[in-house]
Coordinates of C-alpha atoms in Angstrom, one line a residue:
M1 CA 70.6 -48.3 -11.1
R2 CA 70.0 -45.8 -8.4
T3 CA 70.7 -43.0 -10.8
L4 CA 68.2 -44.4 -13.4
A5 CA 65.5 -44.8 -10.8
S6 CA 65.9 -41.3 -9.5
R7 CA 65.7 -40.0 -13.1
H8 CA 62.5 -41.9 -13.6
R9 CA 61.0 -40.4 -10.4
R10 CA 61.9 -36.9 -11.5
H11 CA 60.0 -37.4 -14.8
W12 CA 57.0 -39.1 -13.1
L13 CA 56.3 -36.4 -10.4
P14 CA 55.4 -33.5 -12.7
L15 CA 53.1 -35.7 -14.7
G16 CA 51.4 -36.8 -11.6
C17 CA 51.0 -33.2 -10.4
L18 CA 49.6 -32.3 -13.8
L19 CA 47.1 -35.1 -13.6
V20 CA 45.9 -34.1 -10.2
L21 CA 45.5 -30.5 -11.3
T22 CA 43.5 -31.6 -14.4
L23 CA 41.2 -33.8 -12.4
T24 CA 40.7 -31.0 -9.8
G25 CA 39.8 -28.5 -12.6
C26 CA 37.4 -31.0 -14.2
S27 CA 35.7 -31.7 -11.0
A28 CA 35.3 -27.9 -10.4
Y29 CA 33.9 -27.5 -13.9
H30 CA 31.4 -30.4 -13.6
R31 CA 30.4 -29.3 -10.1
A32 CA 29.6 -25.8 -11.4
V33 CA 27.7 -27.2 -14.4
K34 CA 25.6 -29.4 -12.1
E35 CA 24.8 -26.4 -9.8
G36 CA 23.7 -24.5 -12.9
E37 CA 21.4 -27.3 -14.1
A38 CA 19.9 -27.6 -10.6
A39 CA 19.3 -23.8 -10.4
L40 CA 17.8 -23.8 -13.9
Q41 CA 15.4 -26.5 -13.1
A42 CA 14.4 -24.7 -9.9
G43 CA 13.8 -21.5 -11.9
N44 CA 16.5 -19.6 -10.2
F45 CA 18.0 -18.0 -13.3
E46 CA 20.3 -15.6 -11.6
A47 CA 22.0 -18.4 -9.6
A48 CA 22.1 -20.6 -12.8
E49 CA 23.9 -17.8 -14.7
S50 CA 26.4 -17.4 -12.0
A51 CA 27.2 -21.1 -11.9
Y52 CA 27.6 -21.4 -15.6
Q53 CA 29.8 -18.3 -15.6
L54 CA 32.0 -20.0 -13.0
A55 CA 32.2 -23.1 -15.1
L56 CA 33.3 -21.1 -18.2
A57 CA 36.0 -19.4 -16.0
V58 CA 37.4 -22.9 -15.4
D59 CA 37.0 -24.0 -19.0
P60 CA 36.1 -21.3 -21.5
H61 CA 35.4 -23.9 -24.2
G62 CA 33.1 -26.1 -22.2
H63 CA 30.1 -27.0 -24.4
E64 CA 27.9 -28.0 -21.4
A65 CA 28.4 -24.6 -19.8
Q66 CA 27.9 -22.7 -23.0
G67 CA 24.7 -24.5 -23.8
G68 CA 23.4 -24.2 -20.2
L69 CA 24.1 -20.5 -20.2
A70 CA 22.3 -19.9 -23.5
N71 CA 19.3 -21.9 -22.2
T72 CA 19.3 -20.0 -18.9
R73 CA 19.3 -16.6 -20.6
R74 CA 16.6 -17.8 -23.1
A75 CA 14.3 -19.0 -20.3
W76 CA 15.0 -15.9 -18.2
A77 CA 14.2 -13.6 -21.1
L78 CA 10.8 -15.4 -21.6
Q79 CA 10.0 -15.0 -17.9
L80 CA 10.9 -11.2 -18.1
V81 CA 8.7 -10.8 -21.2
A82 CA 5.8 -12.4 -19.3
R83 CA 6.5 -10.1 -16.3
G84 CA 6.6 -7.1 -18.6
D85 CA 3.2 -8.1 -20.2
A86 CA 1.7 -8.3 -16.7
A87 CA 3.0 -4.9 -15.7
R88 CA 1.9 -3.4 -19.0
E89 CA -1.7 -4.7 -18.5
A90 CA -1.6 -3.2 -15.0
G91 CA -0.6 0.2 -16.4
Q92 CA 2.9 0.1 -14.9
L93 CA 4.7 1.2 -18.1
E94 CA 8.0 1.9 -16.4
Q95 CA 8.3 -1.6 -14.9
A96 CA 7.2 -3.1 -18.2
A97 CA 9.9 -1.2 -20.1
E98 CA 12.6 -2.3 -17.6
A99 CA 11.6 -5.9 -18.0
Y100 CA 11.5 -5.8 -21.8
A101 CA 14.9 -4.0 -21.9
R102 CA 16.4 -6.6 -19.6
A103 CA 15.0 -9.4 -21.7
A104 CA 16.4 -7.9 -24.9
S105 CA 19.9 -7.6 -23.4
L106 CA 19.8 -11.2 -22.1
D107 CA 18.6 -12.9 -25.3
A108 CA 19.2 -11.1 -28.6
S109 CA 17.4 -13.9 -30.5
N110 CA 14.1 -13.2 -28.7
P111 CA 11.9 -11.2 -31.2
E112 CA 9.2 -10.3 -28.7
A113 CA 11.3 -8.3 -26.2
P114 CA 12.4 -5.5 -28.6
E115 CA 9.0 -5.2 -30.2
R116 CA 7.2 -5.1 -26.8
L117 CA 9.7 -2.5 -25.7
R118 CA 9.1 -0.3 -28.7
Q119 CA 5.3 -0.5 -28.2
T120 CA 5.7 0.4 -24.5
L121 CA 7.9 3.4 -25.3
E122 CA 5.4 4.6 -27.9
G123 CA 2.7 4.2 -25.4
R124 CA 4.7 6.4 -22.9
V125 CA 5.2 9.0 -25.7
A126 CA 1.5 9.0 -26.4
A127 CA 0.8 9.4 -22.7
G128 CA 3.3 12.3 -22.6
N129 CA 1.6 14.0 -25.6
E130 CA -1.8 13.6 -23.9
A131 CA -0.5 15.1 -20.6
L132 CA 0.9 18.0 -22.7
K133 CA -2.5 18.7 -24.2
Q134 CA -4.0 18.7 -20.8
G135 CA -1.4 21.2 -19.5
E136 CA 0.2 18.7 -17.1
L137 CA 3.8 19.7 -18.1
G138 CA 5.5 17.9 -15.2
A139 CA 3.8 14.6 -16.0
A140 CA 4.6 15.0 -19.7
M141 CA 8.3 15.7 -19.0
A142 CA 8.4 12.6 -16.8
H143 CA 7.0 10.4 -19.6
F144 CA 9.5 11.8 -22.2
D145 CA 12.5 11.5 -19.8
A146 CA 11.5 7.8 -19.1
V147 CA 11.5 7.1 -22.8
L148 CA 14.9 8.8 -23.4
R149 CA 16.4 6.8 -20.6
H150 CA 15.9 3.7 -22.7
N151 CA 16.5 5.2 -26.1
R152 CA 18.4 8.5 -26.2
E153 CA 17.7 8.9 -29.9
H154 CA 13.9 8.5 -29.8
T155 CA 12.8 11.2 -32.1
Y156 CA 9.2 11.7 -30.8
A157 CA 10.3 11.8 -27.2
R158 CA 12.9 14.5 -28.0
M159 CA 10.4 16.5 -29.9
G160 CA 7.9 16.2 -27.0
K161 CA 10.5 17.3 -24.5
D162 CA 11.3 20.3 -26.7
R163 CA 7.5 21.2 -26.7
V164 CA 7.4 21.0 -22.9
H165 CA 10.3 23.3 -22.6
A166 CA 8.7 25.7 -25.1
E167 CA 5.5 25.6 -23.1
W168 CA 7.3 26.4 -19.9
A169 CA 9.1 29.2 -21.7
R170 CA 5.8 30.7 -22.9
Q171 CA 4.3 30.4 -19.4
S172 CA 7.3 32.2 -17.8
F173 CA 7.1 34.9 -20.6
A174 CA 3.4 35.4 -19.8
R175 CA 4.1 35.8 -16.1
A176 CA 6.9 38.2 -16.9
E177 CA 4.5 40.4 -19.0
A178 CA 2.1 40.4 -16.1
Y179 CA 4.8 41.5 -13.7
V180 CA 5.7 44.3 -16.1
R181 CA 2.2 45.6 -16.2
A182 CA 2.1 45.5 -12.4
G183 CA 5.3 47.5 -12.2
K184 CA 7.3 44.6 -10.6
L185 CA 10.3 44.9 -12.9
G186 CA 12.6 42.7 -10.8
N187 CA 10.2 39.8 -10.8
A188 CA 9.7 40.3 -14.5
L189 CA 13.4 40.2 -15.2
V190 CA 13.7 36.9 -13.4
E191 CA 10.8 35.3 -15.4
F192 CA 12.2 36.6 -18.7
V193 CA 15.6 35.1 -17.9
R194 CA 13.9 31.8 -16.9
A195 CA 11.9 31.8 -20.2
D196 CA 15.1 32.2 -22.2
Q197 CA 16.8 29.4 -20.3
E198 CA 13.9 27.0 -20.8
R199 CA 13.8 27.4 -24.6
A200 CA 15.9 30.0 -26.3
G201 CA 14.1 31.5 -29.3
A202 CA 10.6 30.3 -28.4
T203 CA 9.7 33.7 -27.1
P204 CA 11.3 37.2 -27.4
A205 CA 12.4 36.8 -23.7
R206 CA 16.0 37.8 -24.3
E207 CA 15.1 41.2 -25.9
R208 CA 12.5 41.9 -23.3
A209 CA 14.9 41.0 -20.5
A210 CA 17.5 43.5 -21.9
A211 CA 14.8 46.2 -22.0
V212 CA 13.6 45.5 -18.5
R213 CA 17.2 45.4 -17.3
E214 CA 17.8 48.9 -18.8
R215 CA 14.6 50.2 -17.1
L216 CA 15.8 48.9 -13.8
R217 CA 19.1 50.6 -14.3
D218 CA 17.3 53.8 -15.0
E219 CA 15.2 53.4 -11.9
V220 CA 18.1 52.9 -9.6
A221 CA 20.5 55.1 -11.5
Y222 CA 22.6 57.6 -9.6
W223 CA 23.0 60.8 -11.5
V224 CA 26.2 62.7 -11.4
E225 CA 26.0 66.2 -12.8
L226 CA 29.4 67.6 -13.8
P227 CA 29.3 71.2 -14.9
P228 CA 32.3 72.6 -16.8
V229 CA 35.5 72.8 -14.7
E230 CA 36.4 76.1 -13.2
D231 CA 40.0 76.8 -14.4
R232 CA 41.5 79.2 -11.9
A233 CA 45.0 78.1 -12.7
S234 CA 44.8 79.0 -16.5
A235 CA 45.8 75.4 -17.4
P236 CA 43.4 74.2 -20.0
D237 CA 45.4 71.0 -20.7
V238 CA 45.0 69.9 -17.1
A239 CA 41.4 71.1 -16.8
Q240 CA 40.3 69.0 -19.8
R241 CA 41.6 65.9 -18.1
I242 CA 39.1 66.4 -15.2
A243 CA 36.1 67.0 -17.4
A244 CA 32.9 64.9 -17.2
G245 CA 34.0 62.4 -19.8
H246 CA 37.3 61.6 -18.2
I247 CA 35.8 61.3 -14.8
A248 CA 33.2 58.9 -16.1
A249 CA 36.0 56.7 -17.6
W250 CA 37.4 56.3 -14.0
L251 CA 34.1 55.1 -12.7
P252 CA 33.2 51.3 -12.9
E253 CA 30.8 50.3 -15.7
E254 CA 29.0 47.6 -13.7
V255 CA 27.3 50.1 -11.4
P256 CA 24.4 52.4 -12.5
I257 CA 26.2 55.7 -12.3
R258 CA 25.2 58.2 -15.0
V259 CA 27.6 61.1 -15.6
V260 CA 26.0 64.0 -17.4
T261 CA 26.6 67.7 -17.8
Q262 CA 22.9 68.4 -17.0
S263 CA 20.8 65.9 -15.2
P264 CA 17.1 65.2 -15.8
K265 CA 14.3 65.9 -13.3
G266 CA 13.8 63.5 -10.5
G267 CA 15.8 60.6 -9.2
A268 CA 18.9 60.6 -6.9
G269 CA 22.2 62.1 -7.6
V270 CA 24.9 64.6 -6.8
R271 CA 26.2 67.8 -8.4
V272 CA 30.0 67.8 -8.5
S273 CA 31.7 71.2 -8.8
V274 CA 35.3 70.9 -9.7
A275 CA 37.7 73.9 -9.6
L276 CA 41.4 73.7 -10.7
E277 CA 43.1 75.9 -8.2
R278 CA 46.8 75.8 -9.1
V279 CA 49.2 73.9 -11.4
W280 CA 52.9 74.2 -11.1
S281 CA 56.1 72.3 -11.8
Q282 CA 59.3 71.8 -9.7
K283 CA 62.6 70.6 -11.0
D284 CA 65.7 69.9 -8.9
V285 CA 69.1 68.2 -9.3
E286 CA 70.8 66.2 -6.5
T287 CA 74.5 65.4 -6.9
S288 CA 75.9 62.3 -5.3
Q289 CA 78.9 60.0 -5.7
R290 CA 79.1 56.4 -6.8
S291 CA 81.9 53.9 -6.9
K292 CA 82.8 51.3 -9.5
T293 CA 85.0 48.3 -8.7
Y294 CA 87.4 47.3 -11.4
L295 CA 90.3 44.8 -11.8
A296 CA 93.6 46.6 -11.2
G297 CA 95.9 43.5 -11.3
T298 CA 96.8 40.3 -9.5
R299 CA 98.9 39.3 -6.5
S300 CA 100.4 36.1 -5.0
V301 CA 99.0 35.1 -1.6
V302 CA 99.3 32.1 0.6
N303 CA 97.1 29.3 -0.5
G304 CA 94.5 28.9 2.2
K305 CA 93.4 25.5 1.0
R306 CA 97.0 24.2 1.5
T307 CA 97.0 25.6 5.0
E308 CA 93.8 23.8 5.7
A309 CA 95.2 20.6 4.2
E310 CA 98.3 20.8 6.4
H311 CA 96.2 21.3 9.5
A312 CA 94.1 18.3 8.6
L313 CA 97.3 16.2 8.0
L314 CA 98.6 17.3 11.4
A315 CA 95.4 16.3 13.1
V316 CA 95.3 12.9 11.4
Q317 CA 99.0 12.3 12.3
R318 CA 98.2 13.1 15.9
D319 CA 95.3 10.6 16.0
A320 CA 97.6 8.0 14.4
D321 CA 100.3 8.6 17.0
E322 CA 97.7 8.2 19.8
L323 CA 96.4 5.0 18.3
E324 CA 100.0 3.6 18.0
A325 CA 100.7 4.5 21.6
Q326 CA 97.5 2.8 22.7
S327 CA 98.4 -0.3 20.6
S328 CA 101.8 -0.5 22.3
G329 CA 100.2 -0.2 25.7
L330 CA 97.7 -3.0 24.9
L331 CA 100.5 -5.2 23.6
R332 CA 102.5 -4.8 26.9
S333 CA 99.3 -5.5 28.9
L334 CA 98.7 -8.6 26.8
L335 CA 102.2 -9.9 27.4
R336 CA 101.8 -9.4 31.1
A337 CA 98.4 -11.2 31.0
N338 CA 99.9 -14.1 29.1
A339 CA 102.8 -14.3 31.7
E340 CA 100.2 -14.3 34.6
S341 CA 98.2 -17.0 32.8
S342 CA 101.4 -19.2 32.5
Q343 CA 102.1 -18.7 36.2
A344 CA 98.5 -19.6 37.1
L345 CA 98.8 -22.7 35.0
E346 CA 102.0 -23.7 36.7
L347 CA 100.4 -23.3 40.1
L348 CA 97.4 -25.4 39.0
E349 CA 99.7 -28.2 37.8
R350 CA 101.8 -28.1 41.0
C351 CA 98.6 -28.3 43.1
R352 CA 97.3 -31.2 41.1
E353 CA 100.6 -33.1 41.4
Q354 CA 100.5 -32.6 45.1
K355 CA 97.0 -33.9 45.3
R356 CA 97.9 -37.0 43.2
Q357 CA 100.7 -37.7 45.6
E358 CA 98.5 -37.4 48.6
C359 CA 95.9 -39.6 47.0
A360 CA 98.5 -42.3 46.2
Q361 CA 99.8 -42.2 49.8
A362 CA 96.2 -42.4 51.1
F363 CA 95.4 -45.4 48.8
T364 CA 98.6 -47.2 50.0
E365 CA 97.6 -46.7 53.6
C366 CA 94.0 -47.8 52.9
S367 CA 95.3 -51.0 51.2
S368 CA 97.6 -51.8 54.2
R369 CA 94.7 -51.5 56.5
A370 CA 92.5 -53.7 54.3
A371 CA 95.3 -56.4 54.2
E372 CA 95.5 -56.3 58.0
K373 CA 91.7 -56.5 58.6
K374 CA 91.0 -59.0 55.7
D375 CA 87.6 -57.5 55.2
A376 CA 87.0 -56.1 51.7
A377 CA 83.6 -54.5 52.4
A378 CA 84.9 -52.6 55.4
V379 CA 88.0 -51.5 53.4
A380 CA 85.8 -50.3 50.5
D381 CA 83.6 -48.2 52.9
A382 CA 86.7 -46.7 54.5
C383 CA 88.5 -45.9 51.2
R384 CA 85.4 -44.2 49.7
A385 CA 85.8 -41.2 52.0
E386 CA 89.5 -40.7 51.5
K387 CA 91.2 -37.7 50.0
C388 CA 91.1 -39.1 46.4
N389 CA 87.4 -38.3 46.2
S390 CA 87.8 -34.4 46.7
D391 CA 89.6 -31.9 44.5
G392 CA 91.4 -29.2 46.5
C393 CA 92.7 -27.1 43.5
G394 CA 89.5 -25.1 42.8
N395 CA 91.0 -21.7 43.7
E396 CA 94.0 -22.2 41.3
Q397 CA 91.7 -23.4 38.5
Q398 CA 89.4 -20.3 39.0
M399 CA 92.4 -18.0 39.0
L400 CA 93.6 -19.6 35.7
A401 CA 90.2 -19.1 34.0
Q402 CA 90.2 -15.4 35.1
R403 CA 93.7 -14.8 33.8
R404 CA 92.8 -16.4 30.5
N405 CA 89.6 -14.2 30.1
E406 CA 91.6 -11.1 30.8
S407 CA 94.2 -12.1 28.2
E408 CA 91.4 -12.8 25.6
A409 CA 89.8 -9.4 26.2
L410 CA 93.1 -7.7 25.8
R411 CA 93.8 -9.6 22.6
Q412 CA 90.5 -8.5 21.1
R413 CA 91.1 -4.9 22.0
L414 CA 94.5 -5.1 20.5
E415 CA 93.1 -6.5 17.2
R416 CA 90.5 -3.7 17.0
T417 CA 93.1 -1.1 17.7
D418 CA 95.4 -2.5 15.0
V419 CA 92.6 -2.3 12.5
E420 CA 91.8 1.3 13.4
L421 CA 95.5 2.1 13.3
A422 CA 95.8 0.7 9.8
R423 CA 92.8 2.8 8.7
Q424 CA 94.3 5.9 10.3
R425 CA 97.6 5.4 8.5
R426 CA 95.8 5.2 5.2
Q427 CA 94.1 8.5 6.0
V428 CA 97.6 10.0 6.8
E429 CA 98.8 9.0 3.4
R430 CA 95.8 10.5 1.7
A431 CA 96.2 13.7 3.6
R432 CA 99.9 13.9 2.8
D433 CA 99.1 13.4 -0.9
A434 CA 96.5 16.2 -0.8
V435 CA 99.1 18.6 0.8
V436 CA 101.7 17.7 -1.9
R437 CA 99.2 18.4 -4.7
L438 CA 98.3 21.9 -3.5
P439 CA 100.6 24.8 -4.4
L440 CA 102.0 27.1 -1.7
T441 CA 100.7 30.3 -3.2
V442 CA 97.9 31.3 -5.6
E443 CA 97.1 34.4 -7.7
E444 CA 94.1 36.4 -6.6
P445 CA 92.6 39.5 -8.4
L446 CA 93.4 42.9 -7.0
H447 CA 90.4 45.3 -7.2
A448 CA 90.2 49.0 -6.9
E449 CA 87.4 51.5 -6.5
F450 CA 86.7 54.3 -8.9
I451 CA 84.7 57.2 -7.6
Y452 CA 82.6 59.3 -9.9
D453 CA 79.8 61.9 -9.7
V454 CA 76.2 61.4 -10.7
D455 CA 73.3 63.8 -11.0
L456 CA 69.8 62.8 -10.0
H457 CA 67.3 64.9 -11.9
R458 CA 63.7 65.1 -10.7
L459 CA 60.7 66.8 -12.4
K460 CA 57.4 67.1 -10.5
V461 CA 54.1 68.6 -11.6
Y462 CA 51.5 69.5 -8.9
A463 CA 47.8 70.2 -9.3
T464 CA 45.5 71.4 -6.6
V465 CA 41.8 70.6 -7.2
T466 CA 38.8 71.6 -5.1
T467 CA 35.8 69.3 -5.3
R468 CA 32.3 70.1 -3.8
L469 CA 29.5 67.6 -3.8
D470 CA 25.9 68.9 -3.5
V471 CA 22.7 66.9 -3.4
L472 CA 21.1 67.0 -6.8
F473 CA 17.5 66.5 -5.9
G474 CA 15.6 66.9 -2.7
E475 CA 16.3 69.2 0.2
P476 CA 19.7 71.0 -0.2
M477 CA 22.3 70.0 2.4
P478 CA 25.4 72.0 3.3
S479 CA 28.5 70.5 1.8
T480 CA 32.2 71.0 2.6
P481 CA 34.6 71.5 -0.3
V482 CA 37.5 69.0 -0.4
T483 CA 40.9 70.2 -1.7
R484 CA 43.4 67.6 -2.7
E485 CA 46.8 67.9 -4.3
S486 CA 47.9 65.5 -7.0
V487 CA 51.5 64.9 -8.0
A488 CA 53.1 63.4 -11.1
E489 CA 56.8 63.0 -11.2
T490 CA 59.7 61.5 -13.1
E491 CA 63.4 61.1 -12.3
D492 CA 66.6 59.9 -14.0
I493 CA 70.3 59.7 -13.3
A494 CA 72.9 61.3 -15.7
H495 CA 76.7 61.2 -15.5
P496 CA 79.7 61.3 -17.9
G497 CA 81.3 58.1 -19.1
H498 CA 84.8 56.6 -18.3
E499 CA 85.6 53.7 -20.6
K500 CA 88.8 52.6 -18.8
V501 CA 87.0 51.4 -15.7
G502 CA 83.8 50.2 -17.4
V503 CA 81.6 53.1 -16.6
L504 CA 79.5 54.1 -19.6
A505 CA 77.8 57.5 -20.1
D506 CA 74.2 57.7 -19.0
P507 CA 72.4 60.6 -20.7
L508 CA 69.4 62.3 -19.2
T509 CA 66.0 60.8 -20.2
L510 CA 63.3 62.6 -18.3
R511 CA 59.6 62.6 -19.3
A512 CA 58.3 65.7 -20.9
E513 CA 56.5 68.2 -18.7
A514 CA 53.5 68.1 -21.0
E515 CA 53.2 64.4 -20.4
L516 CA 53.4 64.9 -16.7
R517 CA 50.7 67.5 -16.8
T518 CA 48.4 65.0 -18.5
A519 CA 49.3 62.4 -15.9
V520 CA 48.6 64.8 -13.0
G521 CA 45.2 65.6 -14.6
D522 CA 44.4 61.9 -14.8
K523 CA 45.3 61.4 -11.1
A524 CA 43.1 64.3 -10.1
A525 CA 40.2 62.8 -12.1
A526 CA 40.7 59.5 -10.4
E527 CA 40.5 61.2 -7.0
V528 CA 37.3 63.0 -7.9
A529 CA 35.9 59.6 -9.1
T530 CA 36.8 58.1 -5.8
L531 CA 34.7 60.7 -4.0
V532 CA 31.7 60.1 -6.3
R533 CA 32.0 56.3 -5.8
A534 CA 32.0 56.8 -2.0
R535 CA 28.8 58.8 -2.3
F536 CA 27.2 56.2 -4.5
D537 CA 28.1 53.4 -2.1
S538 CA 26.2 55.3 0.6
Y539 CA 23.2 55.7 -1.6
R540 CA 23.2 52.0 -2.5
A541 CA 23.4 51.0 1.2
Q542 CA 20.3 53.1 1.8
R543 CA 18.5 51.5 -1.0
V544 CA 19.3 48.0 0.2
K545 CA 18.2 48.9 3.7
A546 CA 14.9 50.2 2.4
A547 CA 14.4 47.1 0.4
L548 CA 14.8 44.9 3.4

């Protein structure tokens, strides 16, 4: 019967819990529906929508919440349409469009909201076109952007925005032309670029910007006049590498440096006189020795790992011996402590026996006195203070407890030592097995060194160039010639081969002298270009300082 009742209780409890949860959920649902109805009647549509959404979160299929939410959004949309009409009559087209768009999103069945929104947007487009005719480009762009915020694909708004950009481009182009006529090429270039950015193709701004940019380059151009190279070394192959065209190739293209053989009149520039003083080559050979390590054989040597394993085994055995000695000492100490505990126990028993005898004797004497006096109350008071009421074996009992504590501490230490000793003995067995598995000797490779000769060949080509920079226009200034020496070199190692030791033949592969002469000419041209660039940087710094 008890088992049957408990089984019934187990089945009844979950059903009860389910019923409580269901009632709780229903109460939350109805409470949210009632809050939504109250908010709807009060005209607080936002609170009503929140309440109905909460009810649908509890029960997504609740008809009351679904109907209440639909009614709320329908009434809210009507209110927004009315608000939009008021704003439209007051000329507040942006607020009207916002209200109509919100109403259309709330109630898709409302036919008035999309139509009123379309009319409002068309009104803004018309206002933008009127502002465009009046020349108020900023106001027109604001109208078109407002329309596109609500409808990105509005055709007339996009066309109006393109017309505004085209008008801005034409205005920038007109300002640029005025700047060109006034001689302000920098300002004109900025306006041409702005016109092209506003509406590409609306004006020929891109072509005019390229032409103005070229005129600006010509105005700030730095002319570098390079007459033919004076070849004093009779090396035409090197001299042609430092001609005007090659030096221009070493100068950066993003700066306005014009390299010519004969400069025009006017402007700023420098005349660069280049003279090739001397060209010569130098070849030398340096002999040295190298070594090659090769395998000559093998030999037997003592296995170092076995030696290490033996040392480890010896150390582990010593630790085990020390633990064993410690365990033996603890065992002897424990035996002594147990013997002392036994002696302390005997002393305590002897003391207690003596006290019992004394108590019995005192009780006998007390009883005799009571019999003589025949007064039970007086005898009871006298016997209460006799020796039977005190224990005189406290020292012996304390000594016994101390001996037992010492014995227990020694026993625990002995147990821990025995555990550690067993672990150490296992380590000894593992170390002994490791020693047995390792061989006494191992084979190691025997290497030898093979010495052989190598030749290091070097070939260098030198070129000495004198450069002189004179001011091209303006007052002549004394200049100092600069003489620099350029070097192009190549080197390689050559030696015979010896196959038996793995040394392969390495033939000589030097670069040709003609190639080095071309390279040394390029290096000399680069150094001349460096001098020209330094003079141009000084000129540019002066121009920037004058502009400031």
